Amino acid sequence: MFIVNNYLLAIIFCFITMLCWGSWGNTQKLAGKTWRYELFYWDYVIGILLFSLLSAFTLGSIGSEGRSFIPDLAQAEWGNIGSAFLGGVIFNAANILLSAAIAIAGLSVAFPVGIGLALVLGVIINYIGQSTGNPALLFGGVALVTAAIILNALAYNKMAKQTKTVSSKGIILSLLAGVLMSFFYRFVAASMDLENFVSPAIGKMTPYTAMFIFACGVFVSNFLFNTIVMKKPFEGTPVSYKAYFKGGFNIHWVGILGGLIWGLGNAFSLIAAGKAGAAISYGLGQGATLVSAFWGVIIWKEFKDAPHGTNSYLYAMFALFIAGLGLIIAAGM
């Protein structure tokens, strides 16, 4: 299987993860013009599962290092399979809440609040699980990211007061999503042998196998979580499965593309974790907050009606995020 053998390449993979995790929300924004997010989410989940299979039978099955996908799956212990599967279930619950928050409050609010919180808590949780990296630099970076989240909340509050569109529901959903999202990676990482991808311990899984099991957890749990949200939506009227099958190829493809983009980021994050460590790999990946905020502010113009002075909060937010991510990178050197 393909393995990352040096820290620089691991960091490059983490940046690709950041771009992917911060950009998939654009597909929801595109589909959302004519398509409910609950329907979009089914295609998104299918895209994640498809990518996990594609990567397992390609990068996860080539080369002479490590165990290829099928033999690795066959030898995996049920406890590790259950851990990766549970990670998928937790992620799915969090991501449905995040998708609802995007639909209600927009990318530039949902991601900085939800994923920013997930970054802060997730780095702490993953560092406790595997203490890799300089803690002073790592948590210094986390502190800067926390400050950036606060500035984003202040910018949103300033805009909301003028436009009278305060969405406490969007903020609450983002916070709930962030808390849940902070836990999923630890369960997936625990199912792998992060110390040795070349010769993983018996019973542990490679990143590609863990990613497939994780994707199965996402897909299976979606029949419960998304069905509930379809029947009891956070906003709007209930939506049926009949409406899903009325969608054309183009609208379904947008959602699948979103899942493929997120799946690529997930694959690169898990592959990089062997060299960068789970805390750094996860933390940099969740720098997706910066990317999504850029999309929301610059491309989707979500702050175009904000009052004078709001931009100073946003510029400071971007600066703090960049500085925080820089410290997280330095923590592993």
GROMACS .gro file of C-alpha atoms in nm:
model
  333
    1MET     CA    1   0.000   0.000   0.000
    2PHE     CA    2   0.106   0.363  -0.040
    3ILE     CA    3   0.273   0.504   0.275
    4VAL     CA    4   0.398   0.852   0.368
    5ASN     CA    5   0.761   0.821   0.482
    6ASN     CA    6   0.858   1.176   0.584
    7TYR     CA    7   0.714   1.468   0.780
    8LEU     CA    8   0.722   1.719   0.491
    9LEU     CA    9   0.507   1.497   0.271
   10ALA     CA   10   0.275   1.437   0.567
   11ILE     CA   11   0.230   1.815   0.606
   12ILE     CA   12   0.157   1.849   0.233
   13PHE     CA   13  -0.107   1.577   0.268
   14CYS     CA   14  -0.255   1.761   0.567
   15PHE     CA   15  -0.283   2.080   0.361
   16ILE     CA   16  -0.466   1.888   0.089
   17THR     CA   17  -0.695   1.757   0.362
   18MET     CA   18  -0.754   2.115   0.477
   19LEU     CA   19  -0.847   2.223   0.124
   20CYS     CA   20  -1.080   1.927   0.074
   21TRP     CA   21  -1.252   1.949   0.413
   22GLY     CA   22  -1.292   2.323   0.372
   23SER     CA   23  -1.428   2.306   0.017
   24TRP     CA   24  -1.687   2.028   0.012
   25GLY     CA   25  -1.944   2.267   0.160
   26ASN     CA   26  -1.945   2.454  -0.171
   27THR     CA   27  -2.123   2.159  -0.328
   28GLN     CA   28  -2.398   2.190  -0.068
   29LYS     CA   29  -2.425   2.562  -0.144
   30LEU     CA   30  -2.454   2.484  -0.516
   31ALA     CA   31  -2.713   2.211  -0.467
   32GLY     CA   32  -2.899   2.418  -0.208
   33LYS     CA   33  -3.029   2.655  -0.474
   34THR     CA   34  -3.279   2.388  -0.582
   35TRP     CA   35  -3.222   2.094  -0.347
   36ARG     CA   36  -3.286   2.045   0.025
   37TYR     CA   37  -2.973   1.971   0.226
   38GLU     CA   38  -3.132   1.654   0.368
   39LEU     CA   39  -3.152   1.515   0.012
   40PHE     CA   40  -2.806   1.643  -0.078
   41TYR     CA   41  -2.667   1.464   0.225
   42TRP     CA   42  -2.762   1.119   0.094
   43ASP     CA   43  -2.551   1.172  -0.217
   44TYR     CA   44  -2.270   1.315  -0.005
   45VAL     CA   45  -2.260   1.000   0.210
   46ILE     CA   46  -2.263   0.779  -0.100
   47GLY     CA   47  -1.964   0.977  -0.231
   48ILE     CA   48  -1.768   0.912   0.091
   49LEU     CA   49  -1.837   0.537   0.069
   50LEU     CA   50  -1.742   0.523  -0.299
   51PHE     CA   51  -1.412   0.699  -0.236
   52SER     CA   52  -1.325   0.466   0.051
   53LEU     CA   53  -1.370   0.166  -0.178
   54LEU     CA   54  -1.176   0.330  -0.461
   55SER     CA   55  -0.879   0.414  -0.238
   56ALA     CA   56  -0.885   0.071  -0.069
   57PHE     CA   57  -0.853  -0.117  -0.398
   58THR     CA   58  -0.594   0.123  -0.546
   59LEU     CA   59  -0.354   0.299  -0.306
   60GLY     CA   60  -0.448   0.053  -0.031
   61SER     CA   61  -0.360  -0.253  -0.239
   62ILE     CA   62  -0.046  -0.155  -0.432
   63GLY     CA   63   0.324  -0.176  -0.349
   64SER     CA   64   0.520  -0.410  -0.124
   65GLU     CA   65   0.490  -0.224   0.207
   66GLY     CA   66   0.218  -0.286   0.462
   67ARG     CA   67  -0.083  -0.513   0.425
   68SER     CA   68  -0.312  -0.479   0.124
   69PHE     CA   69  -0.681  -0.408   0.181
   70ILE     CA   70  -0.844  -0.755   0.168
   71PRO     CA   71  -0.585  -0.937   0.386
   72ASP     CA   72  -0.586  -0.644   0.628
   73LEU     CA   73  -0.964  -0.650   0.657
   74ALA     CA   74  -0.962  -1.026   0.712
   75GLN     CA   75  -0.718  -1.008   1.006
   76ALA     CA   76  -0.867  -0.701   1.178
   77GLU     CA   77  -0.994  -0.754   1.532
   78TRP     CA   78  -1.361  -0.680   1.594
   79GLY     CA   79  -1.274  -0.425   1.860
   80ASN     CA   80  -1.078  -0.219   1.608
   81ILE     CA   81  -1.347  -0.260   1.343
   82GLY     CA   82  -1.604  -0.141   1.596
   83SER     CA   83  -1.389   0.159   1.689
   84ALA     CA   84  -1.358   0.279   1.327
   85PHE     CA   85  -1.729   0.211   1.267
   86LEU     CA   86  -1.824   0.412   1.578
   87GLY     CA   87  -1.604   0.694   1.450
   88GLY     CA   88  -1.817   0.698   1.135
   89VAL     CA   89  -2.140   0.707   1.336
   90ILE     CA   90  -2.016   0.998   1.550
   91PHE     CA   91  -1.890   1.187   1.246
   92ASN     CA   92  -2.222   1.142   1.066
   93ALA     CA   93  -2.425   1.277   1.356
   94ALA     CA   94  -2.192   1.579   1.375
   95ASN     CA   95  -2.186   1.640   1.002
   96ILE     CA   96  -2.564   1.635   0.965
   97LEU     CA   97  -2.582   1.906   1.230
   98LEU     CA   98  -2.308   2.097   1.046
   99SER     CA   99  -2.494   2.068   0.715
  100ALA     CA  100  -2.805   2.206   0.881
  101ALA     CA  101  -2.599   2.493   1.022
  102ILE     CA  102  -2.456   2.569   0.675
  103ALA     CA  103  -2.807   2.579   0.533
  104ILE     CA  104  -2.925   2.815   0.809
  105ALA     CA  105  -2.625   3.037   0.888
  106GLY     CA  106  -2.388   2.997   0.592
  107LEU     CA  107  -2.034   2.863   0.540
  108SER     CA  108  -1.855   3.159   0.695
  109VAL     CA  109  -2.036   3.103   1.027
  110ALA     CA  110  -2.101   2.727   1.050
  111PHE     CA  111  -1.742   2.622   0.973
  112PRO     CA  112  -1.547   2.867   1.191
  113VAL     CA  113  -1.775   2.802   1.489
  114GLY     CA  114  -1.838   2.428   1.441
  115ILE     CA  115  -1.514   2.304   1.287
  116GLY     CA  116  -1.308   2.559   1.479
  117LEU     CA  117  -1.444   2.417   1.803
  118ALA     CA  118  -1.384   2.064   1.671
  119LEU     CA  119  -1.022   2.158   1.599
  120VAL     CA  120  -0.963   2.287   1.952
  121LEU     CA  121  -1.126   1.995   2.133
  122GLY     CA  122  -1.008   1.735   1.879
  123VAL     CA  123  -0.641   1.829   1.909
  124ILE     CA  124  -0.664   1.792   2.286
  125ILE     CA  125  -0.842   1.455   2.262
  126ASN     CA  126  -0.604   1.317   1.997
  127TYR     CA  127  -0.296   1.444   2.183
  128ILE     CA  128  -0.407   1.259   2.494
  129GLY     CA  129  -0.447   0.945   2.278
  130GLN     CA  130  -0.105   0.986   2.111
  131SER     CA  131   0.129   1.251   2.254
  132THR     CA  132   0.320   1.346   1.939
  133GLY     CA  133   0.465   1.695   1.889
  134ASN     CA  134   0.576   1.990   2.103
  135PRO     CA  135   0.285   2.058   2.341
  136ALA     CA  136   0.370   2.428   2.390
  137LEU     CA  137   0.364   2.499   2.015
  138LEU     CA  138   0.068   2.271   1.953
  139PHE     CA  139  -0.155   2.422   2.218
  140GLY     CA  140  -0.027   2.772   2.143
  141GLY     CA  141  -0.160   2.718   1.791
  142VAL     CA  142  -0.488   2.594   1.932
  143ALA     CA  143  -0.513   2.910   2.148
  144LEU     CA  144  -0.474   3.131   1.840
  145VAL     CA  145  -0.740   2.933   1.657
  146THR     CA  146  -0.971   2.978   1.956
  147ALA     CA  147  -0.918   3.355   1.936
  148ALA     CA  148  -0.999   3.342   1.564
  149ILE     CA  149  -1.327   3.163   1.638
  150ILE     CA  150  -1.421   3.434   1.888
  151LEU     CA  151  -1.351   3.706   1.630
  152ASN     CA  152  -1.568   3.527   1.375
  153ALA     CA  153  -1.853   3.511   1.626
  154LEU     CA  154  -1.813   3.884   1.694
  155ALA     CA  155  -1.821   3.960   1.321
  156TYR     CA  156  -2.137   3.753   1.276
  157ASN     CA  157  -2.301   3.918   1.576
  158LYS     CA  158  -2.216   4.264   1.439
  159MET     CA  159  -2.373   4.180   1.102
  160ALA     CA  160  -2.675   4.010   1.256
  161LYS     CA  161  -2.761   4.315   1.469
  162GLN     CA  162  -2.777   4.536   1.160
  163THR     CA  163  -2.958   4.296   0.929
  164LYS     CA  164  -3.179   4.163   1.211
  165THR     CA  165  -3.112   3.805   1.095
  166VAL     CA  166  -2.972   3.660   1.414
  167SER     CA  167  -2.978   3.282   1.381
  168SER     CA  168  -2.929   3.140   1.727
  169LYS     CA  169  -3.036   2.804   1.585
  170GLY     CA  170  -2.749   2.810   1.335
  171ILE     CA  171  -2.497   2.892   1.609
  172ILE     CA  172  -2.631   2.624   1.843
  173LEU     CA  173  -2.623   2.359   1.566
  174SER     CA  174  -2.264   2.462   1.483
  175LEU     CA  175  -2.157   2.427   1.847
  176LEU     CA  176  -2.321   2.085   1.883
  177ALA     CA  177  -2.161   1.972   1.557
  178GLY     CA  178  -1.820   2.090   1.680
  179VAL     CA  179  -1.839   1.901   2.009
  180LEU     CA  180  -1.938   1.576   1.835
  181MET     CA  181  -1.689   1.625   1.550
  182SER     CA  182  -1.399   1.650   1.795
  183PHE     CA  183  -1.438   1.283   1.896
  184PHE     CA  184  -1.470   1.091   1.568
  185TYR     CA  185  -1.102   1.096   1.462
  186ARG     CA  186  -0.979   0.949   1.789
  187PHE     CA  187  -1.190   0.635   1.738
  188VAL     CA  188  -1.064   0.589   1.382
  189ALA     CA  189  -0.702   0.653   1.484
  190ALA     CA  190  -0.734   0.400   1.769
  191SER     CA  191  -0.817   0.127   1.517
  192MET     CA  192  -0.483   0.173   1.338
  193ASP     CA  193  -0.120   0.113   1.434
  194LEU     CA  194   0.000   0.474   1.405
  195GLU     CA  195   0.354   0.378   1.506
  196ASN     CA  196   0.409   0.139   1.216
  197PHE     CA  197   0.211   0.144   0.891
  198VAL     CA  198   0.476  -0.072   0.719
  199SER     CA  199   0.426  -0.368   0.955
  200PRO     CA  200   0.108  -0.293   1.152
  201ALA     CA  201   0.041  -0.488   1.469
  202ILE     CA  202  -0.179  -0.794   1.429
  203GLY     CA  203  -0.545  -0.699   1.466
  204LYS     CA  204  -0.487  -0.331   1.386
  205MET     CA  205  -0.589  -0.185   1.049
  206THR     CA  206  -0.413   0.019   0.783
  207PRO     CA  207  -0.551   0.370   0.708
  208TYR     CA  208  -0.729   0.243   0.396
  209THR     CA  209  -0.914  -0.035   0.579
  210ALA     CA  210  -1.000   0.194   0.870
  211MET     CA  211  -1.135   0.450   0.623
  212PHE     CA  212  -1.362   0.190   0.459
  213ILE     CA  213  -1.502   0.075   0.795
  214PHE     CA  214  -1.548   0.439   0.895
  215ALA     CA  215  -1.739   0.506   0.571
  216CYS     CA  216  -1.961   0.204   0.641
  217GLY     CA  217  -2.043   0.357   0.981
  218VAL     CA  218  -2.136   0.685   0.812
  219PHE     CA  219  -2.353   0.512   0.551
  220VAL     CA  220  -2.537   0.275   0.784
  221SER     CA  221  -2.606   0.540   1.050
  222ASN     CA  222  -2.744   0.772   0.783
  223PHE     CA  223  -3.054   0.554   0.755
  224LEU     CA  224  -3.131   0.653   1.114
  225PHE     CA  225  -2.999   1.008   1.147
  226ASN     CA  226  -3.099   1.149   0.810
  227THR     CA  227  -3.440   0.980   0.815
  228ILE     CA  228  -3.512   1.154   1.145
  229VAL     CA  229  -3.400   1.490   1.007
  230MET     CA  230  -3.606   1.440   0.690
  231LYS     CA  231  -3.917   1.376   0.898
  232LYS     CA  232  -3.838   1.641   1.163
  233PRO     CA  233  -3.630   1.905   0.980
  234PHE     CA  234  -3.458   2.187   1.167
  235GLU     CA  235  -3.617   2.429   0.922
  236GLY     CA  236  -3.891   2.396   0.661
  237THR     CA  237  -4.142   2.119   0.597
  238PRO     CA  238  -4.071   1.743   0.612
  239VAL     CA  239  -3.919   1.590   0.299
  240SER     CA  240  -3.974   1.235   0.165
  241TYR     CA  241  -3.758   0.974  -0.003
  242LYS     CA  242  -3.984   1.010  -0.305
  243ALA     CA  243  -3.846   1.361  -0.351
  244TYR     CA  244  -3.491   1.220  -0.353
  245PHE     CA  245  -3.561   0.989  -0.645
  246LYS     CA  246  -3.712   1.274  -0.842
  247GLY     CA  247  -3.373   1.446  -0.857
  248GLY     CA  248  -3.186   1.443  -1.187
  249PHE     CA  249  -2.836   1.313  -1.251
  250ASN     CA  250  -2.673   1.655  -1.229
  251ILE     CA  251  -2.813   1.736  -0.885
  252HIS     CA  252  -2.720   1.391  -0.749
  253TRP     CA  253  -2.371   1.420  -0.894
  254VAL     CA  254  -2.308   1.746  -0.706
  255GLY     CA  255  -2.371   1.570  -0.374
  256ILE     CA  256  -2.158   1.269  -0.468
  257LEU     CA  257  -1.879   1.506  -0.570
  258GLY     CA  258  -1.898   1.666  -0.225
  259GLY     CA  259  -1.852   1.324  -0.065
  260LEU     CA  260  -1.561   1.238  -0.295
  261ILE     CA  261  -1.389   1.565  -0.205
  262TRP     CA  262  -1.433   1.506   0.169
  263GLY     CA  263  -1.325   1.141   0.128
  264LEU     CA  264  -1.001   1.246  -0.043
  265GLY     CA  265  -0.924   1.476   0.247
  266ASN     CA  266  -1.001   1.201   0.499
  267ALA     CA  267  -0.774   0.955   0.319
  268PHE     CA  268  -0.481   1.197   0.315
  269SER     CA  269  -0.532   1.285   0.681
  270LEU     CA  270  -0.526   0.923   0.797
  271ILE     CA  271  -0.227   0.841   0.575
  272ALA     CA  272  -0.037   1.143   0.711
  273ALA     CA  273  -0.115   1.054   1.074
  274GLY     CA  274   0.156   0.788   1.075
  275LYS     CA  275   0.430   1.052   1.041
  276ALA     CA  276   0.266   1.369   1.173
  277GLY     CA  277   0.076   1.210   1.461
  278ALA     CA  278  -0.300   1.208   1.507
  279ALA     CA  279  -0.323   1.545   1.687
  280ILE     CA  280  -0.125   1.739   1.424
  281SER     CA  281  -0.282   1.560   1.126
  282TYR     CA  282  -0.631   1.620   1.262
  283GLY     CA  283  -0.555   1.977   1.369
  284LEU     CA  284  -0.416   2.083   1.032
  285GLY     CA  285  -0.699   1.911   0.847
  286GLN     CA  286  -0.950   2.103   1.054
  287GLY     CA  287  -0.778   2.418   0.937
  288ALA     CA  288  -1.055   2.367   0.683
  289THR     CA  289  -1.223   2.637   0.887
  290LEU     CA  290  -0.994   2.893   0.725
  291VAL     CA  291  -1.067   2.763   0.375
  292SER     CA  292  -1.443   2.753   0.424
  293ALA     CA  293  -1.444   3.100   0.576
  294PHE     CA  294  -1.261   3.223   0.267
  295TRP     CA  295  -1.525   3.066   0.041
  296GLY     CA  296  -1.806   3.210   0.250
  297VAL     CA  297  -1.664   3.563   0.275
  298ILE     CA  298  -1.497   3.607  -0.066
  299ILE     CA  299  -1.695   3.384  -0.303
  300TRP     CA  300  -2.045   3.358  -0.155
  301LYS     CA  301  -2.042   3.715  -0.016
  302GLU     CA  302  -2.208   3.609   0.308
  303PHE     CA  303  -2.090   3.927   0.483
  304LYS     CA  304  -2.171   4.168   0.200
  305ASP     CA  305  -2.441   4.344   0.408
  306ALA     CA  306  -2.228   4.365   0.721
  307PRO     CA  307  -2.180   4.710   0.880
  308HIS     CA  308  -1.861   4.914   0.862
  309GLY     CA  309  -1.584   4.770   1.077
  310THR     CA  310  -1.685   4.404   1.037
  311ASN     CA  311  -1.405   4.339   0.789
  312SER     CA  312  -1.144   4.419   1.053
  313TYR     CA  313  -1.275   4.125   1.259
  314LEU     CA  314  -1.260   3.898   0.954
  315TYR     CA  315  -0.906   4.001   0.857
  316ALA     CA  316  -0.789   3.945   1.214
  317MET     CA  317  -0.965   3.607   1.215
  318PHE     CA  318  -0.777   3.495   0.903
  319ALA     CA  319  -0.446   3.620   1.044
  320LEU     CA  320  -0.493   3.433   1.372
  321PHE     CA  321  -0.595   3.114   1.193
  322ILE     CA  322  -0.285   3.125   0.974
  323ALA     CA  323  -0.059   3.193   1.273
  324GLY     CA  324  -0.225   2.912   1.470
  325LEU     CA  325  -0.183   2.663   1.187
  326GLY     CA  326   0.182   2.767   1.158
  327LEU     CA  327   0.243   2.681   1.523
  328ILE     CA  328   0.067   2.345   1.482
  329ILE     CA  329   0.298   2.261   1.192
  330ALA     CA  330   0.606   2.370   1.391
  331ALA     CA  331   0.496   2.147   1.680
  332GLY     CA  332   0.586   1.835   1.483
  333MET     CA  333   0.927   1.949   1.358
   0.00000   0.00000   0.00000
